[in-house]
Backbone as a chain_set.jsonl record, in Angstrom:
{"seq": "MPRGVPNPAIREDLLAAAERLLLTRGPRALSGRAITREAGCATGALYNYFDSVDDLLAQGVARVVGEHDVRMRALVTRAGTGTVGANLVAAATDLADERSLAMAALSTSRPEIAHRVRTALSGAPPEFAGLASSVGAYLRAEQSLGRVRPDADPDAAGIILVAAVHHLLLTGGARSDGSDVRADVDTVVRTLVAGLRP", "coords": {"N": [[1.363, -53.336, 38.614], [3.423, -55.023, 40.886], [3.527, -54.294, 44.587], [6.05, -52.22, 45.76], [7.845, -52.548, 43.546], [9.7, -50.788, 41.377], [8.148, -48.48, 39.039], [8.861, -47.635, 36.032], [7.402, -45.953, 34.361], [6.172, -44.017, 36.045], [8.449, -42.723, 36.943], [9.323, -41.44, 34.537], [7.099, -39.936, 34.097], [7.194, -38.173, 36.179], [9.588, -36.661, 35.655], [8.983, -35.627, 33.226], [6.753, -34.149, 33.924], [7.9, -32.217, 35.585], [9.539, -30.823, 33.855], [7.524, -29.7, 32.067], [6.331, -27.915, 33.906], [8.525, -26.324, 34.316], [8.764, -25.072, 31.902], [6.379, -23.975, 31.428], [5.912, -22.424, 33.964], [8.151, -21.653, 35.174], [11.242, -21.721, 37.202], [10.56, -21.189, 39.893], [8.115, -22.652, 40.418], [8.774, -25.205, 40.853], [8.156, -27.2, 43.081], [7.999, -30.077, 45.238], [5.388, -31.026, 45.646], [3.935, -29.645, 43.537], [5.104, -30.78, 41.411], [4.471, -33.558, 41.478], [1.604, -33.366, 41.458], [1.087, -32.414, 38.969], [2.23, -34.469, 37.632], [0.174, -36.306, 38.199], [0.337, -38.045, 40.377], [0.836, -39.698, 43.746], [2.176, -37.591, 46.378], [4.337, -38.66, 47.784], [5.343, -40.391, 45.857], [7.44, -39.325, 44.504], [9.664, -39.706, 45.95], [10.235, -42.275, 45.658], [11.698, -42.697, 43.486], [13.493, -40.742, 43.265], [16.149, -39.014, 45.027], [15.552, -36.584, 46.061], [13.848, -33.302, 45.473], [15.745, -31.824, 44.117], [17.335, -33.624, 43.043], [15.627, -34.889, 41.308], [15.375, -32.804, 39.326], [17.849, -32.247, 38.658], [18.448, -34.59, 37.284], [16.748, -34.359, 35.157], [17.869, -32.238, 33.825], [20.307, -33.377, 33.145], [19.272, -35.238, 31.49], [18.555, -33.654, 29.176], [20.821, -32.55, 28.454], [22.137, -34.782, 27.68], [20.667, -35.437, 25.277], [21.089, -33.32, 23.695], [23.978, -33.821, 23.386], [23.972, -36.143, 21.924], [22.765, -35.14, 19.418], [24.692, -33.324, 18.661], [26.952, -34.736, 18.33], [26.087, -36.126, 15.887], [26.689, -33.965, 14.21], [28.968, -34.078, 12.509], [28.267, -35.585, 10.359], [27.051, -33.84, 8.648], [29.111, -32.737, 7.267], [30.398, -31.4, 4.232], [27.998, -30.806, 3.211], [25.365, -28.403, 2.429], [26.243, -25.384, 3.975], [29.3, -24.364, 5.849], [28.744, -22.35, 7.559], [25.753, -22.273, 7.851], [25.401, -24.889, 8.913], [26.811, -24.838, 11.333], [25.396, -22.8, 12.569], [22.819, -23.874, 12.855], [23.175, -25.884, 14.644], [24.211, -24.791, 16.854], [22.112, -23.017, 17.414], [20.271, -25.03, 18.026], [21.308, -25.862, 20.547], [20.508, -23.699, 22.015], [17.687, -23.996, 22.516], [14.455, -23.815, 23.481], [14.072, -25.582, 25.624], [16.796, -25.698, 26.631], [17.15, -23.04, 27.241], [15.176, -22.849, 29.532], [16.311, -24.658, 31.078], [18.85, -23.482, 31.855], [18.012, -21.165, 33.202], [16.907, -22.55, 35.368], [19.299, -23.61, 36.388], [20.737, -21.385, 37.107], [19.028, -20.136, 39.014], [18.934, -22.21, 40.972], [21.634, -22.84, 41.986], [22.711, -25.114, 43.334], [22.024, -27.395, 41.98], [23.837, -27.773, 39.843], [26.114, -29.513, 40.755], [24.774, -31.844, 41.144], [23.968, -32.489, 38.681], [26.514, -32.912, 37.394], [27.079, -35.27, 38.705], [24.98, -36.994, 37.889], [25.621, -37.184, 35.269], [27.643, -38.869, 35.338], [30.324, -40.804, 34.024], [29.541, -40.121, 31.515], [30.731, -37.923, 28.861], [31.968, -34.629, 30.029], [29.493, -32.133, 29.935], [30.431, -29.671, 28.515], [32.982, -30.257, 27.268], [32.282, -32.494, 25.636], [30.581, -31.434, 23.846], [32.019, -29.428, 22.598], [34.125, -30.963, 21.388], [32.701, -32.358, 19.576], [32.168, -30.433, 17.831], [34.566, -29.69, 17.021], [35.397, -32.028, 15.753], [33.628, -32.068, 13.508], [34.486, -29.635, 12.233], [36.987, -30.426, 11.549], [36.551, -32.498, 9.844], [35.314, -30.868, 7.542], [37.553, -29.392, 6.964], [39.165, -31.258, 6.178], [37.865, -31.364, 3.616], [38.497, -29.201, 2.523], [36.945, -26.992, 3.048], [37.311, -25.503, 5.272], [39.764, -23.358, 6.545], [43.041, -24.245, 6.015], [45.019, -23.727, 8.124], [43.37, -23.235, 10.319], [42.257, -23.937, 13.718], [40.428, -26.436, 14.446], [39.619, -27.664, 17.202], [40.075, -25.481, 18.903], [38.315, -23.765, 17.922], [35.827, -25.125, 18.29], [35.8, -25.134, 21.156], [35.48, -22.283, 21.556], [32.98, -21.771, 20.331], [31.179, -23.378, 21.842], [31.701, -22.419, 24.305], [30.876, -19.699, 24.204], [27.943, -20.184, 23.386], [27.1, -21.358, 25.773], [27.855, -19.26, 27.643], [25.88, -17.263, 26.815], [23.562, -18.468, 27.312], [23.634, -18.747, 29.96], [23.733, -16.178, 30.798], [21.41, -15.075, 29.471], [19.362, -16.861, 29.776], [17.444, -16.545, 31.764], [15.627, -14.952, 30.762], [12.261, -14.364, 29.658], [11.688, -14.613, 26.829], [13.212, -16.067, 24.621], [14.44, -15.248, 22.125], [16.158, -13.239, 21.676], [18.501, -14.284, 22.734], [19.025, -16.386, 20.999], [19.419, -14.815, 18.587], [21.731, -13.628, 19.329], [23.38, -15.943, 19.533], [23.376, -16.623, 16.782], [24.68, -14.505, 15.544], [27.242, -14.72, 16.982], [28.134, -17.241, 16.085], [28.331, -16.796, 13.182], [30.165, -14.849, 13.14], [32.478, -16.251, 14.252], [32.733, -18.256, 11.982], [33.335, -16.599, 9.924], [36.091, -16.275, 10.238], [37.005, -18.732, 9.668], [36.864, -19.58, 7.082], [38.216, -20.55, 3.865]], "CA": [[2.728, -53.727, 39.056], [3.437, -55.488, 42.318], [3.902, -53.263, 45.433], [7.47, -52.077, 45.988], [8.519, -52.642, 42.43], [9.576, -49.503, 40.671], [7.368, -48.26, 37.836], [9.741, -46.697, 35.239], [6.501, -44.835, 33.817], [6.059, -42.929, 36.915], [9.693, -42.003, 36.917], [9.323, -40.58, 33.321], [5.998, -38.966, 34.271], [7.649, -37.098, 36.96], [10.582, -35.955, 34.81], [8.173, -34.819, 32.119], [5.851, -33.144, 34.627], [8.908, -31.072, 36.057], [9.991, -30.105, 32.585], [6.267, -28.947, 31.722], [6.088, -26.798, 34.852], [9.601, -25.412, 34.235], [8.687, -24.453, 30.719], [5.328, -22.992, 31.669], [5.675, -21.599, 35.022], [9.544, -21.219, 35.686], [11.939, -22.478, 38.218], [9.839, -21.091, 41.345], [6.926, -23.336, 40.485], [8.995, -26.65, 40.913], [8.05, -27.83, 44.318], [7.575, -31.518, 45.046], [3.821, -31.097, 45.431], [3.293, -29.208, 42.216], [5.461, -31.533, 40.314], [3.55, -34.608, 41.566], [0.227, -33.018, 41.157], [1.239, -32.36, 37.518], [2.284, -36.041, 36.994], [-0.926, -37.131, 38.669], [0.64, -39.316, 41.334], [0.919, -39.186, 45.103], [3.46, -36.834, 46.663], [5.557, -39.489, 48.324], [5.998, -41.213, 44.911], [8.599, -38.796, 43.936], [10.826, -40.227, 46.643], [10.396, -43.604, 45.546], [12.463, -42.743, 42.39], [14.587, -39.63, 43.369], [16.487, -38.683, 46.501], [14.919, -35.154, 46.475], [13.371, -32.556, 44.303], [16.816, -31.35, 43.416], [17.919, -34.835, 42.286], [14.868, -35.135, 40.009], [15.66, -31.719, 38.501], [19.276, -32.456, 38.038], [18.427, -35.702, 36.31], [16.137, -33.884, 34.057], [18.778, -31.481, 33.195], [21.222, -34.345, 32.603], [18.882, -35.968, 30.195], [18.5, -32.692, 28.049], [22.29, -32.349, 28.051], [22.364, -36.19, 26.844], [20.037, -35.478, 24.111], [22.093, -32.457, 22.864], [25.23, -34.499, 23.053], [23.77, -37.185, 20.773], [22.567, -34.636, 18.361], [25.911, -32.697, 18.23], [27.889, -35.939, 17.538], [25.85, -36.212, 14.544], [27.015, -32.946, 13.14], [29.995, -34.507, 11.562], [27.767, -36.191, 9.099], [26.682, -32.928, 7.758], [30.422, -32.227, 6.535], [30.472, -31.426, 2.684], [26.748, -30.584, 2.775], [25.015, -26.924, 3.072], [27.549, -24.461, 4.074], [29.789, -24.554, 7.182], [28.099, -21.448, 8.467], [24.516, -22.658, 8.138], [25.45, -26.225, 9.823], [27.069, -24.477, 12.702], [24.314, -22.007, 13.234], [21.716, -24.805, 13.314], [23.834, -26.792, 15.657], [24.481, -23.865, 18.069], [20.847, -22.593, 17.826], [19.61, -26.175, 18.761], [21.814, -25.756, 21.949], [19.848, -22.598, 22.752], [16.506, -24.0, 22.213], [13.489, -23.493, 24.54], [14.438, -26.548, 26.844], [18.062, -25.284, 27.195], [17.038, -21.869, 27.945], [14.713, -23.156, 30.827], [17.375, -25.293, 32.105], [19.676, -22.582, 32.274], [17.297, -20.369, 34.147], [16.921, -23.386, 36.567], [20.558, -23.69, 37.134], [21.061, -20.016, 37.879], [18.18, -19.87, 40.159], [19.229, -23.002, 41.999], [22.889, -23.467, 41.754], [23.135, -26.412, 43.853], [21.815, -28.478, 41.008], [25.018, -28.078, 39.08], [26.852, -30.456, 41.238], [24.15, -32.943, 41.061], [24.023, -32.87, 37.253], [27.735, -33.652, 37.301], [27.01, -36.676, 39.304], [24.243, -37.626, 37.112], [26.328, -37.377, 34.002], [28.959, -39.613, 35.662], [30.534, -42.021, 32.931], [29.512, -39.493, 30.273], [31.673, -36.698, 28.858], [31.355, -33.467, 30.551], [28.653, -31.409, 28.817], [31.175, -28.673, 27.645], [34.009, -30.945, 26.609], [31.795, -33.329, 24.689], [30.055, -30.69, 22.744], [33.182, -28.841, 21.949], [34.835, -32.116, 20.875], [31.716, -32.715, 18.459], [32.061, -29.176, 16.951], [35.838, -29.847, 16.575], [35.188, -33.058, 14.87], [32.878, -31.634, 12.498], [35.292, -28.711, 11.676], [38.222, -31.142, 10.954], [35.91, -33.153, 8.493], [35.23, -29.802, 6.745], [38.738, -28.936, 6.853], [39.774, -32.208, 5.172], [37.212, -31.203, 2.38], [38.751, -27.819, 1.905], [35.866, -25.923, 3.418], [37.672, -24.757, 6.328], [41.169, -22.94, 6.361], [44.057, -25.447, 6.603], [45.654, -23.292, 9.196], [42.48, -23.271, 11.383], [42.323, -25.011, 14.943], [39.131, -26.866, 14.884], [39.438, -27.655, 18.398], [39.846, -24.134, 19.487], [36.951, -23.119, 17.356], [34.911, -25.803, 18.946], [35.817, -24.529, 22.374], [35.138, -20.993, 21.473], [31.762, -21.91, 20.075], [30.38, -23.837, 22.961], [31.707, -21.41, 25.553], [29.977, -18.591, 23.596], [26.574, -20.354, 23.593], [27.209, -21.446, 27.241], [27.629, -17.788, 28.208], [24.715, -16.507, 26.405], [22.47, -19.231, 27.894], [23.633, -18.349, 31.478], [23.205, -14.715, 31.026], [20.106, -14.804, 28.958], [18.537, -17.988, 30.054], [16.444, -16.091, 32.692], [14.587, -14.015, 30.109], [11.146, -15.331, 29.156], [11.713, -14.58, 25.471], [14.858, -16.504, 24.178], [14.636, -14.82, 20.708], [17.297, -12.376, 21.745], [19.72, -15.164, 22.914], [19.199, -17.08, 19.546], [19.937, -13.975, 17.668], [23.183, -13.431, 19.592], [23.979, -17.03, 19.192], [23.576, -16.62, 15.45], [25.709, -13.366, 15.39], [28.584, -15.139, 17.348], [28.654, -18.292, 15.187], [28.64, -16.279, 11.82], [31.651, -14.139, 13.365], [33.442, -17.176, 14.138], [32.672, -18.906, 10.933], [33.99, -15.667, 9.034], [37.345, -16.524, 10.524], [37.446, -20.145, 9.43], [36.661, -19.701, 5.678], [39.485, -20.7, 3.239]], "C": [[2.716, -54.046, 40.607], [3.964, -54.249, 43.26], [5.401, -53.277, 45.666], [8.301, -52.203, 44.818], [8.459, -51.393, 41.652], [8.937, -49.557, 39.298], [8.22, -47.201, 36.93], [8.796, -45.667, 34.491], [6.294, -43.813, 34.651], [7.26, -42.106, 36.929], [9.648, -40.966, 35.638], [8.293, -39.527, 33.538], [6.47, -37.79, 35.107], [8.595, -36.121, 36.351], [9.897, -35.087, 33.874], [7.279, -33.637, 32.668], [6.711, -31.862, 35.09], [9.109, -30.344, 34.941], [8.771, -29.319, 32.041], [6.169, -27.686, 32.421], [7.24, -25.735, 34.691], [9.419, -24.508, 32.944], [7.491, -23.349, 30.78], [5.276, -21.89, 32.678], [7.069, -21.022, 35.731], [9.876, -22.04, 36.761], [11.193, -22.425, 39.602], [8.715, -22.101, 41.568], [7.391, -24.972, 40.728], [9.296, -27.093, 42.317], [7.777, -29.295, 44.065], [6.185, -31.85, 44.858], [3.442, -30.731, 44.032], [3.848, -30.227, 41.261], [4.562, -32.867, 40.221], [2.134, -34.479, 41.209], [0.146, -33.015, 39.763], [1.438, -33.65, 36.942], [1.107, -36.786, 37.341], [-0.65, -38.346, 39.516], [0.774, -38.729, 42.778], [2.176, -38.37, 45.272], [4.605, -37.553, 46.982], [6.067, -40.144, 47.174], [7.189, -40.608, 44.374], [9.895, -39.381, 44.638], [11.084, -41.742, 46.519], [11.604, -43.784, 44.303], [13.588, -41.835, 42.34], [14.843, -39.411, 44.889], [15.881, -37.566, 46.957], [14.489, -34.538, 45.23], [14.477, -32.131, 43.52], [17.534, -32.598, 42.485], [16.962, -35.066, 40.995], [15.189, -33.983, 38.956], [17.014, -31.942, 37.91], [19.223, -33.569, 37.019], [17.701, -35.336, 35.011], [17.03, -33.021, 33.355], [19.871, -32.221, 32.614], [20.602, -35.019, 31.368], [18.819, -34.971, 29.044], [19.88, -32.621, 27.584], [22.668, -33.611, 27.129], [21.948, -36.033, 25.563], [20.815, -34.449, 23.093], [23.221, -33.03, 22.472], [25.087, -35.398, 21.922], [23.673, -36.392, 19.398], [23.82, -33.952, 17.891], [26.892, -33.671, 17.745], [27.415, -36.325, 16.311], [26.101, -35.074, 13.515], [27.95, -33.17, 12.186], [29.47, -35.222, 10.275], [27.31, -35.232, 8.141], [28.116, -32.172, 6.872], [30.284, -32.405, 4.956], [28.986, -31.068, 2.324], [26.415, -29.063, 3.286], [26.37, -26.102, 2.825], [27.983, -24.699, 5.71], [29.023, -23.611, 8.192], [26.674, -21.901, 8.868], [24.567, -23.97, 9.015], [25.771, -25.791, 11.246], [26.113, -23.457, 13.35], [23.259, -22.928, 13.762], [22.122, -25.435, 14.489], [23.819, -25.917, 16.959], [23.002, -23.338, 18.375], [19.972, -23.625, 18.46], [20.049, -26.11, 20.225], [21.137, -24.668, 22.848], [18.354, -22.581, 22.593], [15.718, -23.737, 23.615], [13.837, -24.223, 25.833], [15.768, -26.011, 27.609], [18.008, -23.835, 27.864], [16.368, -21.902, 29.259], [15.617, -23.696, 31.79], [18.401, -24.434, 32.605], [19.151, -21.737, 33.325], [17.163, -21.113, 35.513], [18.194, -23.353, 37.312], [21.145, -22.418, 37.928], [20.297, -19.741, 38.972], [18.398, -20.828, 41.339], [20.525, -23.777, 41.792], [23.423, -24.86, 42.307], [22.869, -27.466, 43.13], [23.036, -28.944, 40.133], [25.764, -29.41, 39.478], [26.11, -31.728, 40.888], [23.889, -33.479, 39.556], [25.323, -33.586, 36.742], [27.637, -35.145, 37.739], [26.07, -37.648, 38.443], [24.619, -38.059, 35.765], [27.634, -38.432, 34.27], [28.979, -40.761, 34.693], [30.33, -41.367, 31.561], [30.437, -38.39, 30.049], [31.135, -35.623, 29.372], [30.669, -32.62, 29.36], [29.652, -30.546, 27.901], [32.328, -29.434, 26.724], [33.492, -31.742, 25.446], [31.276, -32.581, 23.577], [31.151, -29.869, 21.958], [33.982, -29.89, 20.991], [34.004, -32.381, 19.445], [32.029, -31.609, 17.411], [33.556, -29.31, 16.182], [35.944, -30.969, 15.453], [34.682, -32.821, 13.602], [33.65, -30.633, 11.598], [36.518, -29.415, 10.998], [37.623, -31.923, 9.747], [35.795, -32.056, 7.525], [36.466, -29.245, 6.271], [39.449, -30.023, 5.947], [39.014, -32.022, 3.639], [37.589, -29.823, 1.741], [37.914, -26.702, 2.235], [36.235, -25.031, 4.562], [39.207, -24.553, 6.024], [42.09, -23.995, 6.795], [44.697, -25.121, 7.778], [44.793, -23.093, 10.532], [42.657, -24.299, 12.364], [40.957, -25.378, 15.142], [38.76, -27.182, 16.378], [39.221, -26.609, 19.248], [38.722, -23.621, 19.155], [35.782, -23.793, 18.109], [34.612, -25.265, 20.461], [35.078, -23.247, 22.418], [33.465, -20.882, 21.281], [30.815, -22.193, 21.259], [30.426, -22.984, 24.197], [30.82, -20.147, 25.299], [28.492, -18.841, 23.827], [26.42, -20.645, 24.979], [26.861, -20.213, 28.063], [26.365, -17.096, 28.029], [23.449, -17.249, 26.969], [22.457, -18.849, 29.38], [23.258, -17.154, 31.752], [21.968, -14.35, 30.356], [19.18, -15.88, 29.121], [17.36, -17.587, 31.02], [15.424, -15.167, 32.074], [13.481, -14.98, 29.597], [11.164, -15.502, 27.675], [13.219, -14.891, 25.026], [15.179, -16.142, 22.687], [16.045, -13.921, 20.808], [18.601, -13.216, 21.928], [19.892, -15.891, 21.483], [19.874, -16.149, 18.547], [21.365, -13.725, 18.032], [23.957, -14.736, 19.296], [24.407, -17.108, 17.597], [24.673, -15.497, 14.989], [27.172, -14.053, 15.819], [29.208, -16.18, 16.286], [28.953, -17.681, 13.763], [30.008, -15.328, 12.094], [32.605, -15.081, 13.29], [33.816, -17.848, 12.833], [33.487, -17.858, 9.703], [35.447, -15.958, 8.945], [38.038, -17.859, 10.02], [37.383, -20.424, 7.823], [38.025, -19.55, 4.981], [39.634, -19.307, 2.429]], "O": [[2.072, -53.384, 41.421], [4.689, -53.362, 42.808], [5.962, -54.368, 45.76], [9.501, -51.983, 44.981], [7.382, -50.93, 41.277], [9.127, -50.489, 38.517], [8.182, -45.999, 37.191], [9.285, -44.634, 34.034], [6.212, -42.682, 34.173], [7.159, -40.879, 36.926], [9.93, -39.778, 35.793], [8.518, -38.358, 33.226], [6.208, -36.622, 34.817], [8.445, -34.908, 36.497], [10.216, -33.905, 33.747], [7.086, -32.543, 32.136], [6.3, -30.706, 34.989], [8.85, -29.143, 35.012], [9.034, -28.226, 31.54], [5.983, -26.602, 31.868], [7.052, -24.532, 34.869], [9.858, -23.359, 32.916], [7.556, -22.199, 30.346], [4.805, -20.769, 32.488], [7.097, -20.164, 36.614], [9.129, -22.889, 37.246], [11.175, -23.395, 40.359], [8.368, -22.403, 42.709], [6.548, -25.868, 40.785], [10.437, -27.326, 42.714], [7.41, -29.734, 42.975], [5.786, -32.738, 44.105], [2.683, -31.459, 43.392], [3.135, -30.564, 40.316], [4.023, -33.234, 39.177], [1.524, -35.418, 40.697], [-0.82, -33.582, 39.251], [0.903, -33.962, 35.878], [0.964, -37.896, 36.828], [-1.242, -39.421, 39.419], [0.817, -37.518, 42.997], [3.103, -38.424, 44.463], [5.724, -37.226, 46.587], [7.225, -40.548, 47.278], [7.982, -41.338, 43.778], [10.97, -39.518, 44.053], [11.959, -42.344, 47.141], [12.291, -44.8, 44.194], [14.53, -42.007, 41.566], [14.011, -39.57, 45.783], [15.64, -37.457, 48.159], [14.67, -35.045, 44.123], [14.319, -32.032, 42.303], [18.144, -32.432, 41.428], [17.396, -35.362, 39.882], [15.249, -34.285, 37.764], [17.208, -31.804, 36.703], [19.891, -33.495, 35.988], [17.968, -35.884, 33.942], [16.935, -33.08, 32.129], [20.403, -31.761, 31.603], [21.269, -35.319, 30.378], [19.029, -35.426, 27.919], [20.112, -32.63, 26.375], [23.33, -33.534, 26.094], [22.689, -36.41, 24.656], [21.092, -34.726, 21.926], [23.596, -32.864, 21.312], [25.942, -35.454, 21.039], [24.287, -36.77, 18.4], [24.029, -33.995, 16.679], [27.613, -33.4, 16.785], [28.216, -36.874, 15.554], [25.834, -35.138, 12.315], [27.887, -32.593, 11.1], [30.183, -35.401, 9.287], [27.145, -35.555, 6.965], [28.048, -31.266, 6.042], [30.071, -33.523, 4.489], [28.722, -31.028, 1.122], [26.968, -28.544, 4.256], [27.205, -26.127, 1.921], [27.224, -25.102, 6.591], [28.722, -23.929, 9.343], [26.366, -21.931, 10.059], [23.69, -24.07, 9.872], [25.165, -26.245, 12.218], [26.077, -23.317, 14.573], [22.834, -22.83, 14.913], [21.294, -25.504, 15.397], [23.419, -26.389, 18.023], [22.683, -23.229, 19.559], [19.091, -23.323, 19.265], [19.2, -26.294, 21.097], [21.159, -24.67, 24.078], [17.725, -21.525, 22.532], [16.301, -23.492, 24.671], [13.899, -23.656, 26.924], [15.865, -25.895, 28.831], [18.69, -23.519, 28.839], [16.786, -21.151, 30.14], [15.734, -23.367, 32.97], [18.836, -24.62, 33.742], [19.828, -21.583, 34.342], [17.266, -20.53, 36.592], [18.286, -23.141, 38.521], [21.783, -22.396, 38.981], [20.805, -19.126, 39.909], [18.151, -20.482, 42.494], [20.6, -24.974, 41.514], [24.334, -25.534, 41.826], [23.371, -28.538, 43.47], [23.25, -30.101, 39.771], [25.997, -30.281, 38.641], [26.74, -32.65, 40.369], [23.652, -34.656, 39.287], [25.346, -34.529, 35.951], [28.125, -36.065, 37.083], [26.31, -38.848, 38.304], [24.132, -39.027, 35.18], [28.468, -38.687, 33.401], [28.035, -41.527, 34.497], [30.815, -41.88, 30.553], [30.956, -37.886, 31.046], [29.916, -35.474, 29.285], [31.101, -32.455, 28.22], [29.672, -30.71, 26.682], [32.475, -29.14, 25.537], [34.102, -31.735, 24.377], [31.466, -32.98, 22.428], [31.07, -29.717, 20.739], [34.407, -29.527, 19.894], [34.588, -32.578, 18.379], [32.132, -31.901, 16.219], [33.698, -29.081, 14.981], [36.528, -30.771, 14.388], [35.229, -33.318, 12.618], [33.538, -30.706, 10.374], [36.984, -28.961, 9.953], [38.259, -31.947, 8.693], [36.289, -32.381, 6.445], [36.467, -28.633, 5.203], [40.236, -29.677, 5.066], [39.534, -32.488, 2.626], [37.117, -29.394, 0.688], [38.117, -25.578, 1.774], [35.624, -23.994, 4.819], [39.849, -25.382, 5.38], [41.92, -24.585, 7.862], [44.997, -26.039, 8.542], [45.315, -22.844, 11.619], [43.116, -25.4, 12.061], [40.278, -24.731, 15.94], [37.607, -26.953, 16.744], [38.41, -26.64, 20.173], [38.059, -23.012, 19.994], [34.847, -23.107, 18.523], [33.487, -25.021, 20.895], [34.147, -23.09, 23.208], [32.773, -20.092, 21.923], [29.89, -21.459, 21.605], [29.484, -22.824, 24.972], [30.12, -19.67, 26.192], [27.791, -17.975, 24.351], [25.438, -20.088, 25.47], [25.949, -20.086, 28.88], [25.831, -16.438, 28.922], [22.383, -16.641, 27.067], [21.395, -18.654, 29.972], [22.564, -16.89, 32.734], [21.452, -13.28, 30.679], [18.11, -15.761, 28.524], [16.356, -18.299, 31.042], [14.506, -14.672, 32.727], [13.696, -16.126, 29.199], [10.66, -16.534, 27.232], [14.169, -14.111, 25.081], [16.104, -16.702, 22.1], [16.91, -14.031, 19.939], [19.644, -12.898, 21.358], [21.0, -15.881, 20.947], [20.745, -16.553, 17.776], [22.192, -13.611, 17.128], [25.1, -14.655, 18.845], [25.491, -17.538, 17.203], [25.454, -15.743, 14.07], [28.143, -13.937, 15.072], [30.32, -16.11, 15.762], [29.928, -18.167, 13.189], [30.814, -15.158, 11.179], [33.523, -14.98, 12.477], [34.998, -18.023, 12.538], [34.12, -18.327, 8.756], [36.046, -15.932, 7.87], [39.251, -18.063, 9.96], [37.854, -21.471, 7.378], [38.851, -18.701, 5.314], [40.641, -19.089, 1.756]]}, "num_chains": 1, "name": "protein.A"}
């Protein structure tokens, strides 16, 4: 590639390296030198693609949020299949996967990244609102099939579910073992679903 022309592969390598370090060594390991060493490129290469280490990390978090948003929007396609409870537990547990727990630990240890994440997501729906809206759309579809009570409020239930998962991630994401968080997510979702059944 000609000198001075950005190489998208290096940008992706840096994002992947930061995520690997976060998952294996935690937020404290995320220095520019450690990330570039893990990516196998020169230390200065990071600044050809990102304003700072925090910018790189924020874009990594935004990427994970975007991936979750895509999967949650697909939740509506499960309406009428399986059970409402199993579908919501699967979706909520997906939000509390290993990557999300690591990103939550990163966000709580480096709060300045939160503002950068919002900037990186500019033009996209805010994380919380987008995810809650997807859950609400799914529950409305189930409601139309008679699998959710007619007097239930799907949008409110979506907000409650996503808020609960968000809270559990932020308060439990610093733990090395996410099993407790996922068990709590399962309990919260099943409790919510019990109030939605016809």
